[in-house]
PDB file of C-alpha atoms and ligand atoms in Angstrom:
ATOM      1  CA  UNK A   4     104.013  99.738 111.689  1.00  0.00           C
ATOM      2  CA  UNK A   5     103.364  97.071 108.855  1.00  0.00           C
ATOM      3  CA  UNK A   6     105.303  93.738 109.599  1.00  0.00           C
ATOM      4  CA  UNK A   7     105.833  91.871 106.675  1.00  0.00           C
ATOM      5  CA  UNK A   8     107.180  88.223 107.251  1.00  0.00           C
ATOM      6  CA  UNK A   9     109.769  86.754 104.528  1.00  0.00           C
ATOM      7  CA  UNK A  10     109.997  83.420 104.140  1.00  0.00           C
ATOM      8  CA  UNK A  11     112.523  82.841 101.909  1.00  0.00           C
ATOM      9  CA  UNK A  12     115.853  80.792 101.708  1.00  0.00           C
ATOM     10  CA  UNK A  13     117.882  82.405  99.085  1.00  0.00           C
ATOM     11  CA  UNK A  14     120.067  85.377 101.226  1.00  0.00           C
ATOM     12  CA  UNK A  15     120.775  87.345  98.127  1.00  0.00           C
ATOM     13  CA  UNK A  16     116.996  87.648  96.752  1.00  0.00           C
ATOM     14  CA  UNK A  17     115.524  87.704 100.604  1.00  0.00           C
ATOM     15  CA  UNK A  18     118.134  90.833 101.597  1.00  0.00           C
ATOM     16  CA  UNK A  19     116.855  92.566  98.218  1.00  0.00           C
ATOM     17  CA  UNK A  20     113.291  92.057  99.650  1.00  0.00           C
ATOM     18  CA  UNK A  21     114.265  92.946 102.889  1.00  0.00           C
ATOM     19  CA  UNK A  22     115.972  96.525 101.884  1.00  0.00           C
ATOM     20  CA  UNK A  23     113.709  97.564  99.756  1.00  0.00           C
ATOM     21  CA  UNK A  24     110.295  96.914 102.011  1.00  0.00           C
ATOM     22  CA  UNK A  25     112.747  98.715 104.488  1.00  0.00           C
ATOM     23  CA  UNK A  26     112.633 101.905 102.750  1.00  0.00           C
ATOM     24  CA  UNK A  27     109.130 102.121 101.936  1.00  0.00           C
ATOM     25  CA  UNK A  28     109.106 101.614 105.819  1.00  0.00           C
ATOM     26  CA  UNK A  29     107.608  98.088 106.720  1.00  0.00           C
ATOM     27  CA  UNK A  30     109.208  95.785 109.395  1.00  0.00           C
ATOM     28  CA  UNK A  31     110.371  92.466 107.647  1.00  0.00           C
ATOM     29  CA  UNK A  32     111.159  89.471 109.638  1.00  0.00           C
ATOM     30  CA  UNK A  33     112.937  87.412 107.813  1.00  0.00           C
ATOM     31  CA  UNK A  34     113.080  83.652 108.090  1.00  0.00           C
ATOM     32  CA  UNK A  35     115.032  81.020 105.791  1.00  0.00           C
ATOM     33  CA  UNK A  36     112.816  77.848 107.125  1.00  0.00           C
ATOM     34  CA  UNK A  37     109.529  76.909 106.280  1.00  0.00           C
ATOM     35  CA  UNK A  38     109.308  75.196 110.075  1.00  0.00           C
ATOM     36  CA  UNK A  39     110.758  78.210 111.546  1.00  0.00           C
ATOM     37  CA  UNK A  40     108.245  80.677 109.570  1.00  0.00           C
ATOM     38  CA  UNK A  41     105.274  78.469 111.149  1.00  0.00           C
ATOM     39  CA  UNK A  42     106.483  79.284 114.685  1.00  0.00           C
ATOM     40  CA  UNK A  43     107.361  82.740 114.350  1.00  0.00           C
ATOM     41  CA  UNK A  44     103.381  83.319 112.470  1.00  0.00           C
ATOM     42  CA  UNK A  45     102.339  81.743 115.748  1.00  0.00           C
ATOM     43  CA  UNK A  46     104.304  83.508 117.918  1.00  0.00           C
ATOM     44  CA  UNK A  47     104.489  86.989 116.601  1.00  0.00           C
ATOM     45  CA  UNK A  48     101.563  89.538 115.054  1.00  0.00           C
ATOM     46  CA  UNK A  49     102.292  90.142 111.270  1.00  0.00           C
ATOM     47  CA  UNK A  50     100.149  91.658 108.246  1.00  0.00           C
ATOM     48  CA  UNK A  51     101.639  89.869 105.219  1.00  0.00           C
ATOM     49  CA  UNK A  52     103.451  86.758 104.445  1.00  0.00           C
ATOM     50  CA  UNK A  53     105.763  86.441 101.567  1.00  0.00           C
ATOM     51  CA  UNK A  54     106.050  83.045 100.762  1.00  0.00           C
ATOM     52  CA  UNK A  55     108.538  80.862  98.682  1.00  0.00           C
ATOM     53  CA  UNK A  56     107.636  77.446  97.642  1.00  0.00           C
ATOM     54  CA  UNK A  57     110.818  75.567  97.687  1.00  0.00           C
ATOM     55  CA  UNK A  58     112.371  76.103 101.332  1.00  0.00           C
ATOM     56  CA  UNK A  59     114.286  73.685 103.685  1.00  0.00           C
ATOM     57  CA  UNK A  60     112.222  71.379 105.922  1.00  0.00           C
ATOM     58  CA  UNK A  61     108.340  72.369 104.820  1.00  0.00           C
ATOM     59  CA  UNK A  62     107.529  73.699 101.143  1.00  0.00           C
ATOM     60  CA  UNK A  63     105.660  77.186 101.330  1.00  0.00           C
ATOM     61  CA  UNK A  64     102.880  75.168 100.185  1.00  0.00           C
ATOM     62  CA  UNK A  65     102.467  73.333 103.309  1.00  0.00           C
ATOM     63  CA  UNK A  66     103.517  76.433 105.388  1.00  0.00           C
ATOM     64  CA  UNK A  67     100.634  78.031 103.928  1.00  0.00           C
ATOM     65  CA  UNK A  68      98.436  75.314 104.837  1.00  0.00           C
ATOM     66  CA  UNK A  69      99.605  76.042 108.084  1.00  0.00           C
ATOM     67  CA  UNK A  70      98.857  79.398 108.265  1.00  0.00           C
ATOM     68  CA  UNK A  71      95.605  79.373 106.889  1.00  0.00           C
ATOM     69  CA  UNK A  72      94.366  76.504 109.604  1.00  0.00           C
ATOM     70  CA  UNK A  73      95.119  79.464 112.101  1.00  0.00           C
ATOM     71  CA  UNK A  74      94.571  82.957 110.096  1.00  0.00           C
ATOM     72  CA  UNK A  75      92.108  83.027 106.747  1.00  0.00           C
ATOM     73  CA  UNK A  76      92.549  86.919 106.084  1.00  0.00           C
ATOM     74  CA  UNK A  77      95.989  87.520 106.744  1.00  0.00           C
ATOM     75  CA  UNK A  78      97.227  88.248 103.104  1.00  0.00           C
ATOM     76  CA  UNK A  79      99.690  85.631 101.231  1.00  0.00           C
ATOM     77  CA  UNK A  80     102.018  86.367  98.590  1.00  0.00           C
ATOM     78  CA  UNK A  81     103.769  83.225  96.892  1.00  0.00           C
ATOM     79  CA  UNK A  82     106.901  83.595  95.347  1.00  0.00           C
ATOM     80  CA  UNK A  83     108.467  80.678  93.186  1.00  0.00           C
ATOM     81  CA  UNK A  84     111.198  79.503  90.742  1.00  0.00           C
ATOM     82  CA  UNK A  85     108.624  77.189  88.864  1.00  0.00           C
ATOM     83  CA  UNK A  86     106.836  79.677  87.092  1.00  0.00           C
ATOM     84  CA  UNK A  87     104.353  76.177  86.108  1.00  0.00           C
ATOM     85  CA  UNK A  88     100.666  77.139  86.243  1.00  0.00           C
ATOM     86  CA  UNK A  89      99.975  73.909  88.201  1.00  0.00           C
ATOM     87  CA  UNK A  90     102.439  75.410  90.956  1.00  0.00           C
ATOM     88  CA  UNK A  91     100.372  78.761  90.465  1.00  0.00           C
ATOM     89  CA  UNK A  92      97.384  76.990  90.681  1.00  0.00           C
ATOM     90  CA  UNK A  93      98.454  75.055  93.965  1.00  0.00           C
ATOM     91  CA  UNK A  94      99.613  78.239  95.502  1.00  0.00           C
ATOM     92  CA  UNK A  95      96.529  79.990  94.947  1.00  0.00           C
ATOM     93  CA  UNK A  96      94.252  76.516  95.857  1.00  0.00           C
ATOM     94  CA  UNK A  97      96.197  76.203  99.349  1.00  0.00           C
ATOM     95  CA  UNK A  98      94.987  79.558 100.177  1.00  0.00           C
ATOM     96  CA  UNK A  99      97.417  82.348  99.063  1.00  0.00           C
ATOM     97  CA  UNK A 100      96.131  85.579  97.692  1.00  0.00           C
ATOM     98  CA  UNK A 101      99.137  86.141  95.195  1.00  0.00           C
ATOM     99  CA  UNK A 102     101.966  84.651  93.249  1.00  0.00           C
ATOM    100  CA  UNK A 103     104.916  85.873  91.621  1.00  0.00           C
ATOM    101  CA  UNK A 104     107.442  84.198  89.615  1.00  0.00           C
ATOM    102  CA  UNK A 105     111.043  84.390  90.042  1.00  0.00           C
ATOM    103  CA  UNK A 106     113.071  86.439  88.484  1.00  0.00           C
ATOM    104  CA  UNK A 107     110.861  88.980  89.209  1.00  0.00           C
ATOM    105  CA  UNK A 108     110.967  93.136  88.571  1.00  0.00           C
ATOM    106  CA  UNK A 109     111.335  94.465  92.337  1.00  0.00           C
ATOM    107  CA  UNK A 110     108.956  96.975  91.592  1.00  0.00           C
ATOM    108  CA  UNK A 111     105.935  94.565  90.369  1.00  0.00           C
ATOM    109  CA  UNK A 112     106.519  92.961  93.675  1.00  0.00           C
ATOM    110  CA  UNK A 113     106.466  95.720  95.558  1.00  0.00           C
ATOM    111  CA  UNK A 114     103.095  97.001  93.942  1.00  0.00           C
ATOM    112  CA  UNK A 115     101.487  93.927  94.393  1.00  0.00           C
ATOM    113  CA  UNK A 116     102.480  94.068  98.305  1.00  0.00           C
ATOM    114  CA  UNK A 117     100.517  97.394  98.640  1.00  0.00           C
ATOM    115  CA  UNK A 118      97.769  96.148  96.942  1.00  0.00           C
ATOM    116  CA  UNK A 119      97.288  93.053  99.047  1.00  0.00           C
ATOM    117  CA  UNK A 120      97.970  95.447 102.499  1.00  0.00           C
ATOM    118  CA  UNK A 121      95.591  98.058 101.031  1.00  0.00           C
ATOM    119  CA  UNK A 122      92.659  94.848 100.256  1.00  0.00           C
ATOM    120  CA  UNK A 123      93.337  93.970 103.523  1.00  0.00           C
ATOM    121  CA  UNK A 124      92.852  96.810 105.621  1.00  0.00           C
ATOM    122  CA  UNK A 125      89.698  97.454 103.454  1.00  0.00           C
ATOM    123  CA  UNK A 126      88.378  94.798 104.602  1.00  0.00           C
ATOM    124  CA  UNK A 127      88.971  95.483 108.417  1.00  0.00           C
ATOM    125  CA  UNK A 128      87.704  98.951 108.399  1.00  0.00           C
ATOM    126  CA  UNK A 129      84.059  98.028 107.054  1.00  0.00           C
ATOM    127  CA  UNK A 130      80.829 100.509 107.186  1.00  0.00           C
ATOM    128  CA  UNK A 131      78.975  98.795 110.089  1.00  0.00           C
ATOM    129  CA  UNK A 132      77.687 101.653 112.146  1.00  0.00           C
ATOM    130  CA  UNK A 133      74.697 100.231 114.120  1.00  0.00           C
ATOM    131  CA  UNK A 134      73.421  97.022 114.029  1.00  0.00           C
ATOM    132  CA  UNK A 135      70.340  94.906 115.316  1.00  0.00           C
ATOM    133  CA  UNK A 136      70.076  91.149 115.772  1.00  0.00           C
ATOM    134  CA  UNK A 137      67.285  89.653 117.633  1.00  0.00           C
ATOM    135  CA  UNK A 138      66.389  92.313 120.472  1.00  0.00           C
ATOM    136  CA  UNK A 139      69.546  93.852 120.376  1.00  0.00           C
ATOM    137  CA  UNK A 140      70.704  96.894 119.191  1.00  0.00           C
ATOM    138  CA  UNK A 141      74.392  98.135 118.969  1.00  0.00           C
ATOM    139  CA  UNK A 142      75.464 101.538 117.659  1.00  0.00           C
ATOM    140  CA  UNK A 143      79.121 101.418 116.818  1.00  0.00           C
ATOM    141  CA  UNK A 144      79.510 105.187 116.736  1.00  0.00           C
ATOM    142  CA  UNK A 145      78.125 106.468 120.078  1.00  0.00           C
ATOM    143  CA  UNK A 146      79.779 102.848 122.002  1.00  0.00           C
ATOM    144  CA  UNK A 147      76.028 102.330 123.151  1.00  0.00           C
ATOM    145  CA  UNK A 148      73.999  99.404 123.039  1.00  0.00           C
ATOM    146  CA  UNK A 149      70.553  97.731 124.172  1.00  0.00           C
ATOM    147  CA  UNK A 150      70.319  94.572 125.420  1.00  0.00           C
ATOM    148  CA  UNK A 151      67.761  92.053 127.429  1.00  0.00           C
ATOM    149  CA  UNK A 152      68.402  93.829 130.545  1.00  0.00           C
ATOM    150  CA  UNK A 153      68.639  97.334 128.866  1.00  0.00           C
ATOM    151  CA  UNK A 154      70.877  99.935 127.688  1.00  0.00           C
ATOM    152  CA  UNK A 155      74.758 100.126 128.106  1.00  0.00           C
ATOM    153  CA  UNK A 156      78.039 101.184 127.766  1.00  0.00           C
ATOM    154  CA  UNK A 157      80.321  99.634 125.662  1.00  0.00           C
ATOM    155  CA  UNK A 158      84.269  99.770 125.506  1.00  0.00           C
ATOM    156  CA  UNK A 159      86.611 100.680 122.777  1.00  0.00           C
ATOM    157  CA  UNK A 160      88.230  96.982 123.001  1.00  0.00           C
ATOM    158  CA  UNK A 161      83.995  95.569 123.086  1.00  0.00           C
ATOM    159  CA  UNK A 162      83.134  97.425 119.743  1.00  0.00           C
ATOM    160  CA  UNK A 163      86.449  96.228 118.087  1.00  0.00           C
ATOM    161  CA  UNK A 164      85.742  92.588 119.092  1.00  0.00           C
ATOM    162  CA  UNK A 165      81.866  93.038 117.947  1.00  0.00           C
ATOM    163  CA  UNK A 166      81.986  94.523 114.834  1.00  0.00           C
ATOM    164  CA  UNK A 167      85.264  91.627 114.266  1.00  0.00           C
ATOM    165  CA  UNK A 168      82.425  88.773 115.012  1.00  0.00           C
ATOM    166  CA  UNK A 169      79.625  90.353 113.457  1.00  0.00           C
ATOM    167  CA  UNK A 170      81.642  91.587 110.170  1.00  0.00           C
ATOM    168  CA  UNK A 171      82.096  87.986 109.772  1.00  0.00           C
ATOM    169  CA  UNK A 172      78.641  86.743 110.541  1.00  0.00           C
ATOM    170  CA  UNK A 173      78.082  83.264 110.524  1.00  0.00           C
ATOM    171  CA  UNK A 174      81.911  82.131 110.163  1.00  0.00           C
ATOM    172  CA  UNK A 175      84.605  80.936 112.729  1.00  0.00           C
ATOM    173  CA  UNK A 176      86.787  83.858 114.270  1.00  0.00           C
ATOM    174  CA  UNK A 177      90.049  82.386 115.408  1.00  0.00           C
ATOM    175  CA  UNK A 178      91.402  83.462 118.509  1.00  0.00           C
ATOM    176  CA  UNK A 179      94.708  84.783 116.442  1.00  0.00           C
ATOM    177  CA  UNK A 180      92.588  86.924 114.466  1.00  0.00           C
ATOM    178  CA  UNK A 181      90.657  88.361 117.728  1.00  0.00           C
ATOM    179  CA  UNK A 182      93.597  89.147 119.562  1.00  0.00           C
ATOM    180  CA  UNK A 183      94.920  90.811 116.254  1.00  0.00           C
ATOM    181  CA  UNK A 184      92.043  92.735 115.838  1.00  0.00           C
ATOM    182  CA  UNK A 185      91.319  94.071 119.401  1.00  0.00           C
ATOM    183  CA  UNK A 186      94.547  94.221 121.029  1.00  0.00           C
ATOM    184  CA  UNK A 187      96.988  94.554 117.951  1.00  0.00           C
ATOM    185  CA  UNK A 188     100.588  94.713 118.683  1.00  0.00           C
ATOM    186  CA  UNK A 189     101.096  96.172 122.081  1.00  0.00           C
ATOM    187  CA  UNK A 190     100.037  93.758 124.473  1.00  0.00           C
ATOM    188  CA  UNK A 191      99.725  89.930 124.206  1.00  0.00           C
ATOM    189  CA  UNK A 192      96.923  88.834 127.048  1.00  0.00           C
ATOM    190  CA  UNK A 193      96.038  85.392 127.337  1.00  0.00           C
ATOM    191  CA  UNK A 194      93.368  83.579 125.539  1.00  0.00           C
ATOM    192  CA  UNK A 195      91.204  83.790 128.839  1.00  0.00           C
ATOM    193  CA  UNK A 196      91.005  87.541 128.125  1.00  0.00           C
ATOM    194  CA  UNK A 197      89.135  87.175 124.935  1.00  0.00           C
ATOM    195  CA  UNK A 198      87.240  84.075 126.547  1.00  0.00           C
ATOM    196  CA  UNK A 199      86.338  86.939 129.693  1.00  0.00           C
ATOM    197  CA  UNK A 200      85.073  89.369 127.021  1.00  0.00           C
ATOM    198  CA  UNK A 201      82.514  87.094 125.213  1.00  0.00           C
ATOM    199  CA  UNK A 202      81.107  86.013 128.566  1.00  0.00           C
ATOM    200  CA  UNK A 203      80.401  89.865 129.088  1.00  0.00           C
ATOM    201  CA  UNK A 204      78.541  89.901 125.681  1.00  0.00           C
ATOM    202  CA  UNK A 205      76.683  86.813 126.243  1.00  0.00           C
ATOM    203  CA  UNK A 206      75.835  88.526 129.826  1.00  0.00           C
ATOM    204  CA  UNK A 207      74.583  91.620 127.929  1.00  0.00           C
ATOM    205  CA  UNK A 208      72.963  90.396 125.120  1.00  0.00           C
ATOM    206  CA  UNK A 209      71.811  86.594 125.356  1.00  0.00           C
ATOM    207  CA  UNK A 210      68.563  86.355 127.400  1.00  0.00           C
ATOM    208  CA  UNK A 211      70.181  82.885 128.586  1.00  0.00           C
ATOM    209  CA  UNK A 212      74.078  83.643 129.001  1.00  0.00           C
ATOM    210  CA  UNK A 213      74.533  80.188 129.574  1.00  0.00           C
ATOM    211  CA  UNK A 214      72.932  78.900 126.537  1.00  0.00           C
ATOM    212  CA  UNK A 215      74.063  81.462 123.804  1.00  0.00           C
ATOM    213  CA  UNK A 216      72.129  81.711 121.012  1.00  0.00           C
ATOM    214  CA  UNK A 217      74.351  84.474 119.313  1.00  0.00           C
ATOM    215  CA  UNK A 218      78.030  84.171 120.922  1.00  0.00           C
ATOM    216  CA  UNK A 219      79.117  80.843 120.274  1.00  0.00           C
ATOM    217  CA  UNK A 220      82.287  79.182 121.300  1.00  0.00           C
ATOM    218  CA  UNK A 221      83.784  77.396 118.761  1.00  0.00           C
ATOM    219  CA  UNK A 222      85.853  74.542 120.678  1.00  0.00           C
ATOM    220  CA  UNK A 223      89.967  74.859 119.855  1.00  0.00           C
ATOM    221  CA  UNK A 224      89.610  77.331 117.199  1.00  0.00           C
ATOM    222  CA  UNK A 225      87.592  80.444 118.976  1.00  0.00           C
ATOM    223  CA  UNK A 226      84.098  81.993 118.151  1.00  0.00           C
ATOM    224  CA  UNK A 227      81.270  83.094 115.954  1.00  0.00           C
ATOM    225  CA  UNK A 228      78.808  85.461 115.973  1.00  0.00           C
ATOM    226  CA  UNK A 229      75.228  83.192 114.318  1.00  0.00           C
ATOM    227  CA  UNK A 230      72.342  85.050 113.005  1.00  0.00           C
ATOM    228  CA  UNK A 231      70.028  83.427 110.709  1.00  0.00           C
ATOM    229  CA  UNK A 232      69.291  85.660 107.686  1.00  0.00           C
TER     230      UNK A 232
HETATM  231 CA1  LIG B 309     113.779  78.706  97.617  1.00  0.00          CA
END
């Protein structure tokens, strides 16, 4: 199931949004506080945000901020009053992927939705298939690999969480976006899950575990996979 978050003070406009993503059969939580919003990204697993820029407490500008300190891919849609192109320029600077103007046609809105979720899921699947990186070989298809100390097994939750770090080669993988990616919505574990799973990779594929040249912690924030190229 798709869940959609709606951040969005007006009730009138956010229950049309609501309804209608209802029927085309996407979960929408709905919040009416930029604050609120924040917590419930944190706290909850969701595939879109739409946002509104003029909300109680925090503007969806600096809820997007937020967000995007945590999450870089999830996919943003802006919605706003001030149809200004400074505001459209802001919204799109601070990190969201779309903006719509209010009043808008329920339909364009909707399209532009499945668009975004369609992008984003695009991006997730990815070709990778096998893959080498210093003496290392991984083939994504048979759940093999070859390491330092020889062949292995992997698991389905191992080849989720490498092809997540190596997909993004080089960049910061939050520990939101891991636990997204591997474990989606059914179970929550705790952060020392993921950290339990990297030390297995740096077992099977650093020749120094302790000093990881490829699996690197990123302090706060999570990990990266770092090949030169
Ligand atoms: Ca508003």
């Amino acid at each position: 199931m798709i869940r959609i978050l709606l951040v969005e003070d007006e009730q009138n406009i956010a229950n049309l949004i609501k309804m209608n993503l209802e029927m085309d059969n996407y979960e929408v939580v709905w919040s009416a506080d930029g604050r609120e919003a924040v917590e419930l990204f944190k706290k909850e697993r969701f595939d879109l945000i739409i946002l509104d820029i003029m909300l109680p407490s925090i503007s969806g500008i600096e809820v997007c901020e937020q967000v995007r300190l945590h999450d870089t891919a999830i996919p943003i849609l802006m919605l706003s009053a001030r149809g200004e192109p400074k505001d459209r320029i802001k919204g799109l600077k601070t990190g969201a992927d779309d903006y719509l103007s209010k009043p808008f046609i329920l339909e364009e809105l909707l399209l532009r939705i499945e668009k975004l979720l369609q992008r984003s899921i695009e991006e997730v699947k990815g070709e990778l298939e096998y893959y080498e990186f210093g003496n290392n070989h991984i083939d994504f298809n048979l759940y093999q690999a070859k390491g330092p100390k020889g062949e292995f097994k992997l698991t389905k939750k191992e080849v989720l969480l490498l092809r997540l770090l190596i997909e993004r080669k080089n960049k910061v993988v939050s520990r939101k976006e891991i636990l997204q990616a591997v474990w989606g919505y059914d179970v929550i574990p705790s952060t020392r899950t993921i950290d339990n799973f990297i030390l297995m990779l740096r077992k099977n594929f650093e020749i120094d575990p302790a000093n990881p040249v490829f699996f690197k912690s990123v302090r706060g924030v999570g990990y990266k996979f770092m090949e030169e190229s």
